[in-house]
Amino acid sequence: MKKFIGFLEKYLTPLGAKLGNQRHLQALANGMMMTLPLLVIGSLFMILNNPPINMATVDMDTTNIFVKFLINWKTWAMANEQWIMAPYHMTFGMLGLMTSFSVAYCLAKSYKMNAAVSGIMTMSVFLLVCSSVVQVPVGESTIPAITSQFLSSDGMFVAIILGFLCVEITRWVDKLGIKVTFPESVPKMVSTFVNSLLPLFVNILIIYGINLLLISSLGKSFPEAVMSLLTPAIEVGNNIWVYAGIILFSNVLWFFGINGTSVIFSIVFMIGLAGTGANAEMVANNLAPTNPMNLQLFRYALLGGAGGTLGLILLMWKSKSAKLKSLARISIVPGICSINEPITFGVPMAYNPIMAIPYIFTPSICVILGYYAQVLGFVTPGYIADPSFIPFFIQGWMSGMDFRNVIFMFLLIALSAIIYYPFFKVYEKVAVEQEKKEVEEEEDFEW
């Protein structure tokens, strides 16, 4: 075991640290987090427009007060759908556009560039190549409108690429040193405006030029060409076994004291958000969500935080070890909200060969079971971006407006307790013996 741990530590620890500090991955993770408040608020309007009731199967003459309330709610929502869903379309429905700004902003900030200007330039270029102006008939006349296909979650991957590309082009232009120097008396906003013209022009010249070249040669726009190239990679990432492997890698890093969640967050969040967005589009069009690769999967991996340790915390609650019992009481509330540092570094789980197997494998097992629970129709696939760090049972209900998902999460917690149990009993014995030894040493010292 020592040789195995030494081998993993030698090769995985440097890799995990390097990935965790990689500038573009950090910008991606931070940029995605910037969009979360808008996505959560947009999801609230999605909930408002989709009460948990099927009008085709419900008894319209029911006397049940709660069911009658849901019927009236659904009737009102159907009559006012255009106005209720407007905030959703302008928040969650603009995920690609928002991501183009936020990723570019975070990357430019890491380079100590003007982050706001870089974000605005990227958003402008994104609109230029990912949307087009069309004439929409209104009555007897037409009005101009822009297409929105790639402005939503469909354009998220393109937004990320453009976020990186535009900032790197701007950085290259800055290195050329072609700038106008103004006296100190000139307001800073003036110099910023003037010196932003050339980078914006070069970005448009290069990226829009590539877009026109692709249209003329391949008949595909820039986002269409990018998506066709990325489709194989996206399909690999959307494979549940690859996804479970990514989660497993994260927990291996946690075992060595590295924040594995931060290393893999940008990847799993991007996959999950794309799936959640696709499901949200289906629900918005009065269709049932069908994509199991959504944010809900990541919630299954974090029942108690890294290592899926909520089941372990329940075992520790009645432990014979005073240390483990006290840790359980301290960790239960953070664990319910998927925060696990008290357990990871308190037990500790890091560098603990006895607890390594359940700590590393339990989250991946829960993810695989969660995937098939959605595929087989036991729970509704997630279509709402729920807030992070709220109690898991609230997340479970909000993600698909389905109480069956809450029940399923409790079953996963029970399963994690079963998986942890034999390893926990072995470690508990070690902990109790260690505590007895410490008490004896203290008594000898006092004597």
Short mmCIF file of C-alpha atoms in Angstrom, two decimals, residues 82-254:
data_model
loop_
_atom_site.label_atom_id
_atom_site.label_comp_id
_atom_site.label_asym_id
_atom_site.label_seq_id
_atom_site.Cartn_x
_atom_site.Cartn_y
_atom_site.Cartn_z
CA GLN A 82 -44.66 34.64 -22.95
CA TRP A 83 -44.16 37.02 -20.03
CA ILE A 84 -43.11 34.45 -17.44
CA MET A 85 -40.42 32.94 -19.69
CA ALA A 86 -38.96 36.26 -20.85
CA PRO A 87 -36.51 36.46 -17.88
CA TYR A 88 -35.50 32.84 -18.55
CA HIS A 89 -34.78 33.51 -22.23
CA MET A 90 -32.69 36.57 -21.34
CA THR A 91 -30.65 34.76 -18.66
CA PHE A 92 -30.39 30.99 -19.08
CA GLY A 93 -31.28 31.36 -22.75
CA MET A 94 -28.25 33.63 -23.24
CA LEU A 95 -25.73 31.23 -21.69
CA GLY A 96 -23.37 31.27 -24.68
CA LEU A 97 -23.30 35.07 -24.86
CA MET A 98 -22.72 35.42 -21.10
CA THR A 99 -19.98 32.78 -21.12
CA SER A 100 -18.09 34.58 -23.89
CA PHE A 101 -17.87 37.66 -21.68
CA SER A 102 -17.15 35.94 -18.36
CA VAL A 103 -14.41 33.59 -19.62
CA ALA A 104 -12.64 36.39 -21.48
CA TYR A 105 -12.99 38.65 -18.42
CA CYS A 106 -11.40 36.09 -16.08
CA LEU A 107 -8.57 35.21 -18.48
CA ALA A 108 -7.75 38.87 -19.16
CA LYS A 109 -7.80 39.56 -15.42
CA SER A 110 -5.27 36.77 -14.84
CA TYR A 111 -3.01 38.46 -17.41
CA LYS A 112 -3.55 41.82 -15.63
CA MET A 113 -5.15 43.22 -18.79
CA ASN A 114 -8.24 45.42 -18.89
CA ALA A 115 -10.72 42.64 -18.08
CA ALA A 116 -13.95 44.54 -18.73
CA VAL A 117 -12.85 45.78 -22.15
CA SER A 118 -11.63 42.30 -23.12
CA GLY A 119 -14.97 40.82 -22.11
CA ILE A 120 -16.94 43.37 -24.11
CA MET A 121 -14.75 42.89 -27.19
CA THR A 122 -15.18 39.12 -27.00
CA MET A 123 -18.93 39.43 -26.60
CA SER A 124 -19.06 41.68 -29.66
CA VAL A 125 -17.03 39.22 -31.75
CA PHE A 126 -19.15 36.34 -30.46
CA LEU A 127 -22.34 38.09 -31.62
CA LEU A 128 -20.72 38.85 -34.98
CA VAL A 129 -19.93 35.22 -35.83
CA CYS A 130 -22.61 33.35 -33.84
CA SER A 131 -25.67 35.34 -34.84
CA SER A 132 -27.10 37.00 -37.92
CA VAL A 133 -29.72 39.61 -38.66
CA VAL A 134 -32.94 38.31 -40.21
CA GLN A 135 -36.21 39.96 -41.18
CA VAL A 136 -39.16 38.72 -39.13
CA PRO A 137 -42.70 39.32 -40.44
CA VAL A 138 -44.91 41.30 -38.05
CA GLY A 139 -48.34 41.92 -39.46
CA GLU A 140 -47.97 43.33 -42.97
CA SER A 141 -44.37 44.51 -42.46
CA THR A 142 -41.07 43.03 -41.26
CA ILE A 143 -38.67 43.99 -38.50
CA PRO A 144 -34.99 43.08 -38.06
CA ALA A 145 -34.12 40.43 -35.45
CA ILE A 146 -31.08 38.36 -34.59
CA THR A 147 -30.89 34.56 -34.55
CA SER A 148 -30.35 33.07 -31.11
CA GLN A 149 -29.36 29.43 -31.66
CA PHE A 150 -25.73 29.82 -30.59
CA LEU A 151 -26.46 32.50 -28.02
CA SER A 152 -27.88 29.80 -25.74
CA SER A 153 -26.22 26.69 -24.32
CA ASP A 154 -25.66 25.50 -27.92
CA GLY A 155 -22.94 28.11 -28.26
CA MET A 156 -21.23 27.58 -24.91
CA PHE A 157 -18.24 25.69 -26.28
CA VAL A 158 -17.79 28.26 -29.04
CA ALA A 159 -17.99 31.02 -26.42
CA ILE A 160 -15.19 29.41 -24.43
CA ILE A 161 -12.96 29.10 -27.50
CA LEU A 162 -13.63 32.71 -28.51
CA GLY A 163 -13.06 33.86 -24.93
CA PHE A 164 -9.57 32.35 -25.00
CA LEU A 165 -8.84 33.35 -28.60
CA CYS A 166 -9.89 37.00 -28.34
CA VAL A 167 -7.88 37.59 -25.18
CA GLU A 168 -4.77 35.95 -26.67
CA ILE A 169 -5.12 38.05 -29.86
CA THR A 170 -5.51 41.21 -27.77
CA ARG A 171 -2.48 40.22 -25.71
CA TRP A 172 -0.47 39.68 -28.90
CA VAL A 173 -1.49 43.12 -30.20
CA ASP A 174 -0.49 44.67 -26.85
CA LYS A 175 2.95 43.06 -27.11
CA LEU A 176 3.48 44.82 -30.43
CA GLY A 177 3.48 48.06 -28.45
CA ILE A 178 1.28 49.98 -30.89
CA LYS A 179 -0.34 52.35 -28.43
CA VAL A 180 -1.13 56.02 -28.16
CA THR A 181 0.44 57.66 -25.12
CA PHE A 182 -1.57 60.49 -23.59
CA PRO A 183 -0.57 63.12 -21.03
CA GLU A 184 -1.58 62.43 -17.43
CA SER A 185 -4.19 65.15 -17.66
CA VAL A 186 -6.20 63.05 -20.15
CA PRO A 187 -8.83 60.90 -18.38
CA LYS A 188 -7.96 57.21 -18.26
CA MET A 189 -11.22 56.25 -19.97
CA VAL A 190 -10.14 58.19 -23.06
CA SER A 191 -6.82 56.35 -23.35
CA THR A 192 -8.61 53.04 -22.75
CA PHE A 193 -11.10 53.82 -25.52
CA VAL A 194 -8.43 54.81 -28.06
CA ASN A 195 -6.11 51.89 -27.29
CA SER A 196 -8.98 49.41 -27.52
CA LEU A 197 -9.71 50.26 -31.15
CA LEU A 198 -6.79 48.36 -32.69
CA PRO A 199 -7.25 45.13 -30.66
CA LEU A 200 -10.97 45.10 -31.46
CA PHE A 201 -10.30 45.72 -35.15
CA VAL A 202 -7.68 42.92 -35.29
CA ASN A 203 -10.01 40.51 -33.47
CA ILE A 204 -12.82 41.23 -35.92
CA LEU A 205 -10.44 41.04 -38.88
CA ILE A 206 -9.07 37.62 -37.87
CA ILE A 207 -12.11 35.86 -36.42
CA TYR A 208 -14.76 37.32 -38.73
CA GLY A 209 -12.39 36.69 -41.63
CA ILE A 210 -12.12 33.04 -40.59
CA ASN A 211 -15.90 32.91 -40.33
CA LEU A 212 -16.37 34.23 -43.90
CA LEU A 213 -13.67 31.88 -45.19
CA LEU A 214 -15.40 28.87 -43.60
CA ILE A 215 -18.78 29.88 -45.03
CA SER A 216 -17.37 30.28 -48.55
CA SER A 217 -15.30 27.08 -48.52
CA LEU A 218 -17.28 24.66 -46.31
CA GLY A 219 -20.71 26.23 -46.22
CA LYS A 220 -20.46 26.34 -42.42
CA SER A 221 -20.13 29.32 -40.12
CA PHE A 222 -17.45 29.50 -37.43
CA PRO A 223 -19.68 28.05 -34.66
CA GLU A 224 -21.02 25.32 -36.95
CA ALA A 225 -17.49 24.31 -37.96
CA VAL A 226 -16.26 24.35 -34.36
CA MET A 227 -19.18 22.24 -33.16
CA SER A 228 -18.66 19.70 -35.94
CA LEU A 229 -14.99 19.36 -34.91
CA LEU A 230 -15.82 19.18 -31.20
CA THR A 231 -18.67 16.71 -31.56
CA PRO A 232 -16.44 13.60 -31.12
CA ALA A 233 -14.80 15.12 -28.03
CA ILE A 234 -18.16 16.19 -26.60
CA GLU A 235 -19.53 12.70 -27.18
CA VAL A 236 -16.55 11.23 -25.30
CA GLY A 237 -17.14 13.65 -22.41
CA ASN A 238 -20.84 12.80 -22.48
CA ASN A 239 -20.03 9.12 -22.00
CA ILE A 240 -20.99 8.18 -18.45
CA TRP A 241 -17.92 5.97 -18.00
CA VAL A 242 -15.57 8.77 -19.01
CA TYR A 243 -17.48 11.15 -16.73
CA ALA A 244 -17.24 8.69 -13.84
CA GLY A 245 -13.51 8.37 -14.52
CA ILE A 246 -13.12 12.15 -14.29
CA ILE A 247 -14.92 12.11 -10.93
CA LEU A 248 -12.67 9.27 -9.76
CA PHE A 249 -9.57 11.25 -10.76
CA SER A 250 -10.87 14.18 -8.74
CA ASN A 251 -11.15 12.05 -5.62
CA VAL A 252 -7.70 10.58 -6.12
CA LEU A 253 -6.38 14.15 -6.03
CA TRP A 254 -8.41 14.87 -2.87
#
